[in-house]
Coordinates of N, CA and C in Angstrom, one line a residue:
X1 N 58.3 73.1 -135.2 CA 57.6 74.1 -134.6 C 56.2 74.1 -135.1
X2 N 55.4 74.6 -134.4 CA 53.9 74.6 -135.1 C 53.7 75.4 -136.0
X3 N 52.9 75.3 -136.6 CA 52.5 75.7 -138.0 C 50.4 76.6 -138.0
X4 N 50.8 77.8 -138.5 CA 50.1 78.8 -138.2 C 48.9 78.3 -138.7
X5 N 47.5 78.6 -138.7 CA 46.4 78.1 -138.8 C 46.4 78.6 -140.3
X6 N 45.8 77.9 -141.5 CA 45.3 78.3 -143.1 C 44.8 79.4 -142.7
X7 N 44.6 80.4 -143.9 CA 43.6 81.1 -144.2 C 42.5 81.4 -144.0
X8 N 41.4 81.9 -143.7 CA 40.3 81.7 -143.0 C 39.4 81.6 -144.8
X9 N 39.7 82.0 -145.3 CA 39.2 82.0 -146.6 C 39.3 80.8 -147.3
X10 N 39.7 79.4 -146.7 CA 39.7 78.1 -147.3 C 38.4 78.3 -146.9
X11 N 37.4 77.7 -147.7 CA 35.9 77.1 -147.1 C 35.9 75.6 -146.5
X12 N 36.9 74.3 -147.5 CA 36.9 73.3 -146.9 C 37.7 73.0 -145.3
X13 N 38.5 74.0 -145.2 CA 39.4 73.3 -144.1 C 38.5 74.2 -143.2
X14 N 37.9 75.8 -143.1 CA 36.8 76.0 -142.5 C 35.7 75.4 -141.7
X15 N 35.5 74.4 -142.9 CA 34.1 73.3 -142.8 C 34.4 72.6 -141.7
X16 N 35.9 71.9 -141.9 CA 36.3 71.3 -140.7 C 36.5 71.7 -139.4
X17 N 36.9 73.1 -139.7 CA 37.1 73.8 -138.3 C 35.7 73.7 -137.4
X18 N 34.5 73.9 -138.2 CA 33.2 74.6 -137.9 C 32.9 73.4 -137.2
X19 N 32.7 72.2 -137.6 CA 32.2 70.8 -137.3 C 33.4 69.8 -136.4
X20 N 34.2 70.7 -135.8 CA 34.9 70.0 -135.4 C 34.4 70.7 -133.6
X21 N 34.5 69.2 -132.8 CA 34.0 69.5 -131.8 C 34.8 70.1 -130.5
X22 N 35.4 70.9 -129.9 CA 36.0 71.5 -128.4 C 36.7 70.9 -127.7
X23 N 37.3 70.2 -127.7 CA 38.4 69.3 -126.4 C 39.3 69.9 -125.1
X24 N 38.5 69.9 -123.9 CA 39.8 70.4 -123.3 C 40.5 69.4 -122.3
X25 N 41.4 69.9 -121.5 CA 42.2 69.7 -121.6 C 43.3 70.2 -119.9
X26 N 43.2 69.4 -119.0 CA 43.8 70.3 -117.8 C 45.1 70.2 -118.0
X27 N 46.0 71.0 -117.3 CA 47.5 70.9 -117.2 C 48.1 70.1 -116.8
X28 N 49.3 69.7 -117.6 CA 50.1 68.5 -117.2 C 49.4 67.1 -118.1
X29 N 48.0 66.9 -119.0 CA 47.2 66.2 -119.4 C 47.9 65.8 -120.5
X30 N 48.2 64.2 -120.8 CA 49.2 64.3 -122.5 C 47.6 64.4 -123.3
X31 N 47.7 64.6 -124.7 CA 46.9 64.7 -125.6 C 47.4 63.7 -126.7
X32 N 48.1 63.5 -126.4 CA 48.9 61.9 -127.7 C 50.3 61.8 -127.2
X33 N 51.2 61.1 -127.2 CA 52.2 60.3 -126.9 C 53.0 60.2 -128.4
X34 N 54.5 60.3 -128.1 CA 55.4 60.0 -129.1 C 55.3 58.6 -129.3
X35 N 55.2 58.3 -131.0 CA 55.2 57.3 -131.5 C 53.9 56.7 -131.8
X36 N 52.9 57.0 -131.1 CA 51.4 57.1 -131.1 C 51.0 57.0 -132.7
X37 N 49.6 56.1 -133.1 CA 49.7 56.4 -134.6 C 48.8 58.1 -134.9
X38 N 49.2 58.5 -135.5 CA 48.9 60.1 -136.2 C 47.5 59.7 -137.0
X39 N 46.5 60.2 -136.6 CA 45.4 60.5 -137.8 C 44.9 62.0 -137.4
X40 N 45.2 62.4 -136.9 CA 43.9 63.7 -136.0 C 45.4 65.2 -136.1
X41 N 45.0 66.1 -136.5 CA 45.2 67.7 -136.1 C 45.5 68.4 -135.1
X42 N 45.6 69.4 -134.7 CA 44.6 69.9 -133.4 C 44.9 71.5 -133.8
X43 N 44.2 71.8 -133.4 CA 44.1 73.6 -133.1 C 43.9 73.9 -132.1
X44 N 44.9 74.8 -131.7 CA 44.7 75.2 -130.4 C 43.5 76.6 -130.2
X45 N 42.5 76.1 -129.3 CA 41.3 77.7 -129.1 C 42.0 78.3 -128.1
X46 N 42.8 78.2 -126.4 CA 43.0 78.5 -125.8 C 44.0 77.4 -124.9
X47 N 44.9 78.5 -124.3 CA 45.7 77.9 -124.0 C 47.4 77.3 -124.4
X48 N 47.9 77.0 -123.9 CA 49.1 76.2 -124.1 C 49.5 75.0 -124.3
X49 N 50.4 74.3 -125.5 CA 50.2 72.7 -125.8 C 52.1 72.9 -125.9
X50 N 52.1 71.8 -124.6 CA 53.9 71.7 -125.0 C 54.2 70.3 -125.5
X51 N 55.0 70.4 -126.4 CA 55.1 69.3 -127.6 C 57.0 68.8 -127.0
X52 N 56.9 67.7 -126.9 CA 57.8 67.0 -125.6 C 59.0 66.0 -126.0
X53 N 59.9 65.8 -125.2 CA 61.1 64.7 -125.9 C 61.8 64.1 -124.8
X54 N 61.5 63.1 -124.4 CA 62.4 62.3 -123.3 C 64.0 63.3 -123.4
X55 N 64.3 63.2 -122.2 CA 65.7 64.0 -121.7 C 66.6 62.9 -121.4
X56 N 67.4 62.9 -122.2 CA 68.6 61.9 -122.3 C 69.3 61.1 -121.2
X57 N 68.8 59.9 -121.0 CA 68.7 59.4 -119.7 C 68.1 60.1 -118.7
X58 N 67.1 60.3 -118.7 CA 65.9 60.8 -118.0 C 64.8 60.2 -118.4
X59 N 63.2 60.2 -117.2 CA 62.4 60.1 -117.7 C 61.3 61.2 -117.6
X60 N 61.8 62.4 -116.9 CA 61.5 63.6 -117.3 C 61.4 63.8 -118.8
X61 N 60.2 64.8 -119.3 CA 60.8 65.1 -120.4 C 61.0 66.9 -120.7
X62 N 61.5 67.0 -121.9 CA 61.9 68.7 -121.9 C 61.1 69.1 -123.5
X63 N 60.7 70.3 -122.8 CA 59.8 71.4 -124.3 C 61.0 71.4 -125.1
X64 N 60.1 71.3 -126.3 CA 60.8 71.3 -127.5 C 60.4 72.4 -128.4
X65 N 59.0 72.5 -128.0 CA 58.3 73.7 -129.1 C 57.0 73.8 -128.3
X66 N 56.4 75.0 -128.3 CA 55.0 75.2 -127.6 C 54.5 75.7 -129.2
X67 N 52.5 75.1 -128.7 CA 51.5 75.6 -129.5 C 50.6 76.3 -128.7
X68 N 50.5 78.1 -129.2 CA 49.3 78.5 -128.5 C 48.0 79.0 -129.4
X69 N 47.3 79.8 -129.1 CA 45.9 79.9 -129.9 C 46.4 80.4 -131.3
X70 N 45.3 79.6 -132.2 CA 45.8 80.0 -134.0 C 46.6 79.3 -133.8
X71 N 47.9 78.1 -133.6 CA 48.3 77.3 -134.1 C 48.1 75.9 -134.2
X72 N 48.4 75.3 -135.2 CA 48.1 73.7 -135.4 C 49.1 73.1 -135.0
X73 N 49.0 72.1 -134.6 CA 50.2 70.6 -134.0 C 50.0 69.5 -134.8
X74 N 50.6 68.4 -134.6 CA 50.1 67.3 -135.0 C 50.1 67.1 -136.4
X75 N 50.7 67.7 -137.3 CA 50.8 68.0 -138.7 C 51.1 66.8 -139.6
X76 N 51.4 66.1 -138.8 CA 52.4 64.3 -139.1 C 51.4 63.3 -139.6
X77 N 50.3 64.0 -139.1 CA 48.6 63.3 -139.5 C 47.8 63.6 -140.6
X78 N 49.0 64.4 -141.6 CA 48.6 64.7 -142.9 C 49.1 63.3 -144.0
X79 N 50.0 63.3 -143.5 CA 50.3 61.9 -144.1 C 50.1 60.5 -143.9
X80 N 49.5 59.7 -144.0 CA 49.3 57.9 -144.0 C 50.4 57.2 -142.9
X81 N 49.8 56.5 -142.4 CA 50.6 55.8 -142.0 C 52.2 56.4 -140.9
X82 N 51.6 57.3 -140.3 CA 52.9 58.4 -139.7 C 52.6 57.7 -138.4
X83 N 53.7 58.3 -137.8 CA 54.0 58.0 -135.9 C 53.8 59.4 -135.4
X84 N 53.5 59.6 -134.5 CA 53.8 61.1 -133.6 C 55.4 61.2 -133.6
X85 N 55.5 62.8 -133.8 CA 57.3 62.6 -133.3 C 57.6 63.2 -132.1
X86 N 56.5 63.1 -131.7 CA 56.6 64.3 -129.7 C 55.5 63.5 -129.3
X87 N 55.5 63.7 -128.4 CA 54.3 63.6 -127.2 C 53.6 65.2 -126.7
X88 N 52.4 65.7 -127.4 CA 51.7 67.0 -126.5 C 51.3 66.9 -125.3
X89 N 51.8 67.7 -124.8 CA 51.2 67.5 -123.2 C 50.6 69.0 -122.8
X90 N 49.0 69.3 -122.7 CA 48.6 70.7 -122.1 C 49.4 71.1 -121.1
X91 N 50.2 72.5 -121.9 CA 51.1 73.5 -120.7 C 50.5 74.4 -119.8
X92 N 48.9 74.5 -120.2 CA 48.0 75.0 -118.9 C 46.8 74.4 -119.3
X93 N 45.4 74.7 -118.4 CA 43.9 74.4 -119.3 C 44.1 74.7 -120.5
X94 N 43.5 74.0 -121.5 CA 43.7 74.5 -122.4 C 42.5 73.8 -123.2
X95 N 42.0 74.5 -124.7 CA 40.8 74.4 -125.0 C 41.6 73.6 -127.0
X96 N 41.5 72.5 -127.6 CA 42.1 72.5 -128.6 C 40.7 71.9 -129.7
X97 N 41.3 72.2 -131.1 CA 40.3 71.3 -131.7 C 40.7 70.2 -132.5
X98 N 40.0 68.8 -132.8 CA 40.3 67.7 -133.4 C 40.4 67.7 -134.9
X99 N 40.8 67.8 -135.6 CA 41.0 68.0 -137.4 C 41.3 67.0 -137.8
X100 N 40.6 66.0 -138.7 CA 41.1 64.7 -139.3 C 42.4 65.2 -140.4
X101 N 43.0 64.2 -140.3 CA 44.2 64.7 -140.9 C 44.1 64.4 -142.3
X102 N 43.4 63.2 -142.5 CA 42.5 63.1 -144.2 C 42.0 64.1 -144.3
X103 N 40.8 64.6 -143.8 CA 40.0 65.7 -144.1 C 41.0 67.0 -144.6
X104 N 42.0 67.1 -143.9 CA 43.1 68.3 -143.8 C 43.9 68.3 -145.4
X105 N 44.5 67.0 -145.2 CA 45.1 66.6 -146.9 C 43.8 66.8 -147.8
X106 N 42.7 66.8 -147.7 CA 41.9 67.0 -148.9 C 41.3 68.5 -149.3
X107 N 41.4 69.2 -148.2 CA 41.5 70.9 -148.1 C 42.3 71.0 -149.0
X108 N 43.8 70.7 -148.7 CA 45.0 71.1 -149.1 C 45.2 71.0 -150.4
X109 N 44.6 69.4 -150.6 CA 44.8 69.4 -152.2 C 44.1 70.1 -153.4
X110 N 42.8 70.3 -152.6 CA 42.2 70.7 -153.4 C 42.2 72.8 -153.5
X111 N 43.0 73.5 -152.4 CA 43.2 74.3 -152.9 C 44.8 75.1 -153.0
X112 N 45.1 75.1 -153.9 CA 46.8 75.3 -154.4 C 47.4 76.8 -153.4
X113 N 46.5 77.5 -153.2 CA 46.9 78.8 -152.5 C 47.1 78.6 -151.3
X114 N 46.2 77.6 -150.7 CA 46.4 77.6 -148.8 C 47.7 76.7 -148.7
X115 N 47.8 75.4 -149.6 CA 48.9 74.8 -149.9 C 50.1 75.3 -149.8
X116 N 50.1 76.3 -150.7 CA 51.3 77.1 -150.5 C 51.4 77.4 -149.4
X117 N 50.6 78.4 -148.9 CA 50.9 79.2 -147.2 C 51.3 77.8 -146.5
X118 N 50.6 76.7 -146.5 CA 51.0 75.6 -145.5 C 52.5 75.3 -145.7
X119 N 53.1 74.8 -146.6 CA 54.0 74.4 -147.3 C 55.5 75.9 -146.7
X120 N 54.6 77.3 -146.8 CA 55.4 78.3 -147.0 C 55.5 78.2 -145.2
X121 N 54.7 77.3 -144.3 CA 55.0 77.5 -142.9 C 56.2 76.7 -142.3
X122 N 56.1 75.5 -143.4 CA 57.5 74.7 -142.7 C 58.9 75.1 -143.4
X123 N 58.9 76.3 -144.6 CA 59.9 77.1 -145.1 C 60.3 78.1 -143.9
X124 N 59.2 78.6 -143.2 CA 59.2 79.4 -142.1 C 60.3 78.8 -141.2
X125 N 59.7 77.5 -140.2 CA 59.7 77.1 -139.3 C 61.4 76.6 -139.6
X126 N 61.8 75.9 -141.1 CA 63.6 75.6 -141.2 C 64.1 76.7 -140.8
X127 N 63.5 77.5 -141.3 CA 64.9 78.4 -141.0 C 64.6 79.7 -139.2
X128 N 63.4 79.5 -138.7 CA 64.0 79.7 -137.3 C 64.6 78.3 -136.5
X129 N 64.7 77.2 -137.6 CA 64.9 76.1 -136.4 C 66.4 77.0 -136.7
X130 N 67.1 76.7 -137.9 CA 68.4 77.0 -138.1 C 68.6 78.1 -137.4
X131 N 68.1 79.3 -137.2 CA 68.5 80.6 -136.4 C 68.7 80.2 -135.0
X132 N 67.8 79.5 -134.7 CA 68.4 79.1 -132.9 C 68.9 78.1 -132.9
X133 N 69.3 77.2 -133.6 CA 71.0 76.4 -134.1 C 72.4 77.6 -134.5
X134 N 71.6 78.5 -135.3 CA 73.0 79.2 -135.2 C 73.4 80.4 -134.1
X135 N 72.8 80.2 -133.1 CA 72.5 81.0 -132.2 C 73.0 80.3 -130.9
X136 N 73.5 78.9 -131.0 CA 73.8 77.6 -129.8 C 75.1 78.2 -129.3
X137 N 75.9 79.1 -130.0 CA 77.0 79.5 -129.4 C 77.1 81.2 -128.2
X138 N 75.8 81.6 -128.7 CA 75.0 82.5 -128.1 C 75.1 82.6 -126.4
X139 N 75.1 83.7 -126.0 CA 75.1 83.3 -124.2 C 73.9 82.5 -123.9
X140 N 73.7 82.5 -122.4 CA 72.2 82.0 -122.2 C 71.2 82.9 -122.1
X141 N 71.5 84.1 -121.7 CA 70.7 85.1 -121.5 C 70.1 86.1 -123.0
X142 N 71.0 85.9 -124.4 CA 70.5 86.3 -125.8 C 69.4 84.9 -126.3
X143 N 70.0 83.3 -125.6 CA 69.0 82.8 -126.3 C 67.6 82.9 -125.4
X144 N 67.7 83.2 -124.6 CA 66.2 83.5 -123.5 C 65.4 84.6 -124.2
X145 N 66.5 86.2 -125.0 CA 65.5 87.2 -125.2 C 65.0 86.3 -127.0
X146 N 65.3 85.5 -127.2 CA 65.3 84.8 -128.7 C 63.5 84.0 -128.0
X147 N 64.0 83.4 -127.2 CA 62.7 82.8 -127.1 C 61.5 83.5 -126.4
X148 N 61.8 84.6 -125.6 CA 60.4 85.4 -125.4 C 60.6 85.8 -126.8
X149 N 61.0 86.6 -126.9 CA 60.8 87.6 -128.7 C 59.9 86.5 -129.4
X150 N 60.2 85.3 -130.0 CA 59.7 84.4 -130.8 C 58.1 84.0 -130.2
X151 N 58.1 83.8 -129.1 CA 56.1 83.6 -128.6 C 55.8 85.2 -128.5
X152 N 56.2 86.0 -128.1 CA 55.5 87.6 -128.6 C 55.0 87.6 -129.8
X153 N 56.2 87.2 -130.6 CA 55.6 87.8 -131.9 C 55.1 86.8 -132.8
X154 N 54.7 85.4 -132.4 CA 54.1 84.8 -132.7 C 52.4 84.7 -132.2
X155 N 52.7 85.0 -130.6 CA 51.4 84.7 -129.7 C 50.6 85.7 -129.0
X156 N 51.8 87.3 -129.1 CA 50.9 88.1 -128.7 C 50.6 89.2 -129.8
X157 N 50.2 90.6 -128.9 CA 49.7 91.4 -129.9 C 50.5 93.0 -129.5
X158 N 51.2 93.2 -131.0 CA 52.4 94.4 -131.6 C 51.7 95.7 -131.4
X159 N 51.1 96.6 -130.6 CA 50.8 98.2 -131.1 C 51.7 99.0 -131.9
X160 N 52.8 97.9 -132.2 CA 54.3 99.0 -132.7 C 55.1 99.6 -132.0
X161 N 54.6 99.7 -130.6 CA 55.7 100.4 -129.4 C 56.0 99.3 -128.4
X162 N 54.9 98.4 -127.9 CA 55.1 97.5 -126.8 C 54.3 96.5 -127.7
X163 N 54.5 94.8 -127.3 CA 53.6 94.0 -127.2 C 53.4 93.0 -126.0
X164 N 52.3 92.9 -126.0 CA 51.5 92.3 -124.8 C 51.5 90.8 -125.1
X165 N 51.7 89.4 -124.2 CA 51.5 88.3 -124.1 C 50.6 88.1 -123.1
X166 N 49.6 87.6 -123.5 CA 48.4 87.9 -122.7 C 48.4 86.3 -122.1
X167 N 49.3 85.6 -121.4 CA 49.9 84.6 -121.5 C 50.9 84.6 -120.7
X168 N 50.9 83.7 -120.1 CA 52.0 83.5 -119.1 C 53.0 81.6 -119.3
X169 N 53.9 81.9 -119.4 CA 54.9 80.4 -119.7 C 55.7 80.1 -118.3
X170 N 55.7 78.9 -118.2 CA 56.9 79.0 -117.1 C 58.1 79.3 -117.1
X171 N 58.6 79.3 -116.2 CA 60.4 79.3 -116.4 C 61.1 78.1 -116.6
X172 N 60.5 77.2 -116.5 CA 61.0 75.6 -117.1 C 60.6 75.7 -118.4
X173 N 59.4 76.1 -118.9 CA 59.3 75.6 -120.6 C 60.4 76.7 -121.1
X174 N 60.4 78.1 -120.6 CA 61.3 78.8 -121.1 C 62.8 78.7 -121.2
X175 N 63.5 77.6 -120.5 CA 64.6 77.1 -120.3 C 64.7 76.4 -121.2
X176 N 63.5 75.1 -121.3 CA 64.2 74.2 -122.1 C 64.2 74.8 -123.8
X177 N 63.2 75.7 -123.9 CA 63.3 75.9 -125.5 C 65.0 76.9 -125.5
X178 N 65.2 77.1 -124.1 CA 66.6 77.9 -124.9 C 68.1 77.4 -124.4
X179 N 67.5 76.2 -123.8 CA 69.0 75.4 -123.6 C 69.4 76.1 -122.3
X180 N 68.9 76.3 -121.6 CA 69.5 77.2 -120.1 C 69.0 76.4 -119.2
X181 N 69.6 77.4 -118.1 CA 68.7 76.9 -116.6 C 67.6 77.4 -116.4
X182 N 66.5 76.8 -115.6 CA 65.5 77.4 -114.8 C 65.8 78.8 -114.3
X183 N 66.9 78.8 -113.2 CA 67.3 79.6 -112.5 C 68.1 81.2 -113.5
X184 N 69.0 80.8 -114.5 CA 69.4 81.6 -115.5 C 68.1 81.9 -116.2
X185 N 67.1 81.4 -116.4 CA 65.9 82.4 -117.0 C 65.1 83.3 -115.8
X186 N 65.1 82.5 -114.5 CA 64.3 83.9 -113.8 C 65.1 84.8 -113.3
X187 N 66.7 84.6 -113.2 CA 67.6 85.6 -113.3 C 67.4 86.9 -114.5
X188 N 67.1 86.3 -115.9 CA 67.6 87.0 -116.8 C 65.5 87.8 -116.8
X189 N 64.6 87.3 -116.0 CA 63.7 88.1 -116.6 C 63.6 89.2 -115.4
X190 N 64.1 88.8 -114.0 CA 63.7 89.7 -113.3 C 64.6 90.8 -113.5
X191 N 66.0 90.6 -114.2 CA 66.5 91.8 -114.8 C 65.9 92.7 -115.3
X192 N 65.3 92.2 -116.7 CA 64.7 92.8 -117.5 C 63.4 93.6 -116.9
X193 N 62.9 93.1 -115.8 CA 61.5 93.4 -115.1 C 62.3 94.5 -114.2
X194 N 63.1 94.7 -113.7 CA 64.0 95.6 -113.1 C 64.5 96.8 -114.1
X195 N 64.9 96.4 -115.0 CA 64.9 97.4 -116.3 C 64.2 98.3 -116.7
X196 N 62.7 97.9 -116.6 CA 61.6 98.1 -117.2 C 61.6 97.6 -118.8
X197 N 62.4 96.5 -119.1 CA 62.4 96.2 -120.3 C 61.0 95.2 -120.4
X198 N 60.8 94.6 -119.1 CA 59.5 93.9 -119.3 C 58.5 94.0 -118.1
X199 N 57.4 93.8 -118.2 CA 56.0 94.1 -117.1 C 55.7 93.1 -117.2
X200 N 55.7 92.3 -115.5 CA 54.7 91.3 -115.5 C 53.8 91.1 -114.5
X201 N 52.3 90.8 -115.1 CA 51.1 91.0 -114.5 C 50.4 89.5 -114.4
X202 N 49.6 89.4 -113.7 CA 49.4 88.2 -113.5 C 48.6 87.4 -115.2
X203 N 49.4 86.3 -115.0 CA 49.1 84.9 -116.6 C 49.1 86.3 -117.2
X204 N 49.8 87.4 -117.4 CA 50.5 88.0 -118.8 C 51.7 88.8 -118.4
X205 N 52.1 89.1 -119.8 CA 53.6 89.9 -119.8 C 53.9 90.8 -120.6
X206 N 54.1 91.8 -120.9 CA 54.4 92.7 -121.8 C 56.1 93.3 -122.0
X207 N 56.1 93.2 -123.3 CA 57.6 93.5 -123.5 C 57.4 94.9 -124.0
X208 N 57.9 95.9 -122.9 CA 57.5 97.7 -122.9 C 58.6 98.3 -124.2
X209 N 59.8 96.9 -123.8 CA 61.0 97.9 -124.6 C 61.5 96.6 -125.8
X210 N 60.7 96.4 -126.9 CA 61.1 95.4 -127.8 C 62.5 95.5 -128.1
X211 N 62.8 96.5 -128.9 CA 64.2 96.9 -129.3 C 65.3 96.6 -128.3
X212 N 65.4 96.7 -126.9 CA 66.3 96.9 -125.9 C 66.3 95.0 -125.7
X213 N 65.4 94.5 -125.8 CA 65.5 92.6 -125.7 C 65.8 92.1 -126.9
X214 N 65.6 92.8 -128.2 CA 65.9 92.8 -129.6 C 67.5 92.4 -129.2
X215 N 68.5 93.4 -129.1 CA 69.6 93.8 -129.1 C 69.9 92.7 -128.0
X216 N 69.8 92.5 -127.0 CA 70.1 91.3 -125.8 C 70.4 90.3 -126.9
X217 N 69.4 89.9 -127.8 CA 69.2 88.4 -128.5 C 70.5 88.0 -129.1
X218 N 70.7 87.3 -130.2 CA 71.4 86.5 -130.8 C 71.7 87.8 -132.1
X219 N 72.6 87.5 -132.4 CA 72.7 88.6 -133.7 C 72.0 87.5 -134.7
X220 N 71.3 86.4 -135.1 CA 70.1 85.8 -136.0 C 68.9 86.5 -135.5
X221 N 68.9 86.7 -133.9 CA 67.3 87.1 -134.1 C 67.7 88.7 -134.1
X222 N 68.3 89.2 -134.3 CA 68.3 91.2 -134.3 C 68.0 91.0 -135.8
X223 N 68.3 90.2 -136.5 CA 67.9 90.3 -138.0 C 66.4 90.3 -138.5
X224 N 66.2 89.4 -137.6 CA 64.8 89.3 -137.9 C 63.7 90.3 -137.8
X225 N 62.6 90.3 -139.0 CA 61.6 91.6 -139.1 C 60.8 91.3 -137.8
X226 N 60.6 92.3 -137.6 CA 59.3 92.6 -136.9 C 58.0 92.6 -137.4
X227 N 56.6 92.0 -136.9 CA 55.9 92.3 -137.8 C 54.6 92.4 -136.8
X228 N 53.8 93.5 -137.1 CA 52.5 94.2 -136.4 C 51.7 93.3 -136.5
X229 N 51.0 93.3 -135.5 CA 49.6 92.1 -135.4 C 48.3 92.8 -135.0
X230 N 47.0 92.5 -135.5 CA 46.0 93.4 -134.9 C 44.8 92.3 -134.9
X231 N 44.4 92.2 -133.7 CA 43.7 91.0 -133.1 C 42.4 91.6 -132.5

């Protein structure tokens, strides 16, 4: 899964942010290829990056993980001599930035606090992978409210009563991150839009009744905290 942008209070990985130049990026556009060699970052400024996996005897491929603004990809380019393990392909326009992945390991090393947080993101990321592994026995329609719940409260913004995704996903990327059909996800949202459990306005969405999609989900994600964002 992607991994949340450092601290803004690193000054070196900052430096890199600062001097690093704009890339975009139209839809459907790959940005690097599985297996590809790894030296470069990315940050996402705007937009959607779907990180990709040939489909088992197909040559379609299927979302594995999306990156949207404030998160980094390409993390594999911290280390020497790495391969890509996905292929990114822009899931809309999208606006990303280039981060040497040397430059990144030298941030890192040099300060022990951001380290941690970086380090404390893929402690993050095992254990929602495990939650939506232990969640595979789940209907289709708890792992759907698992995967909007997860880009909400990763991508959008909490008032504490409703949050807003200012952002719009398909119903294919939303499928494949939850192991369903196309058609079982716009089933399960126009429900919810029928409910009033969710509003959707054009390229956004708002979840009006978090708690009532909470409860839909996986009993892994009803466990999980909630946490307020102010943007």
């Amino acid at each position: 899964m992607p991994l949340k942008v450092i601290p803004r209070r690193d000054r070196k990985l900052n430096k890199l942010i600062k001097a690093a130049k704009p890339e975009e990026y139209r839809k459907g556009q790959n940005i690097f290829l599985h297996s590809d060699n790894a030296d470069t970052l990315f940050l996402v400024q705007g937009g959607h990056i779907r990180l990709t996996l040939p489909r088992t005897g197909k040559d379609v491929q299927r979302t594995v993980a999306i990156a949207g603004p404030g998160e980094i990809f390409g993390e594999e380019a911290i280390t020497k001599d790495k391969s890509r393990r996905y292929t990114a392909v822009a899931g809309s326009a999208c606006t990303v930035l280039p981060l040497s992945g040397v430059g990144v390991f030298k941030a890192l090393r040099g300060s022990p606090t951001t380290l941690d947080v970086f380090l404390s993101s893929y402690d993050r990321d095992l254990a929602a992978s495990r939650r939506m592994a232990g969640s595979s026995g789940s209907s289709s329609k708890a792992r759907i409210a698992d995967v909007v719940l997860d880009l909400a409260y990763r991508l959008g913004d909490d008032d504490g009563r409703r949050i807003r995704l200012g952002h719009w996903f398909t119903h294919q990327e939303i499928a494949d991150l939850a192991g369903a059909h196309r058609s079982t996800v716009t089933t399960a949202l126009n429900d919810w839009i029928y409910e009033g459990v969710l509003r959707q306005y054009p390229r956004a969405l708002t979840i009006a009744k978090p708690g009532t999609l909470r409860k839909a989900g996986s009993e892994a994600s009803r466990r999980r905290r909630r946490k307020k964002t102010s943007r």
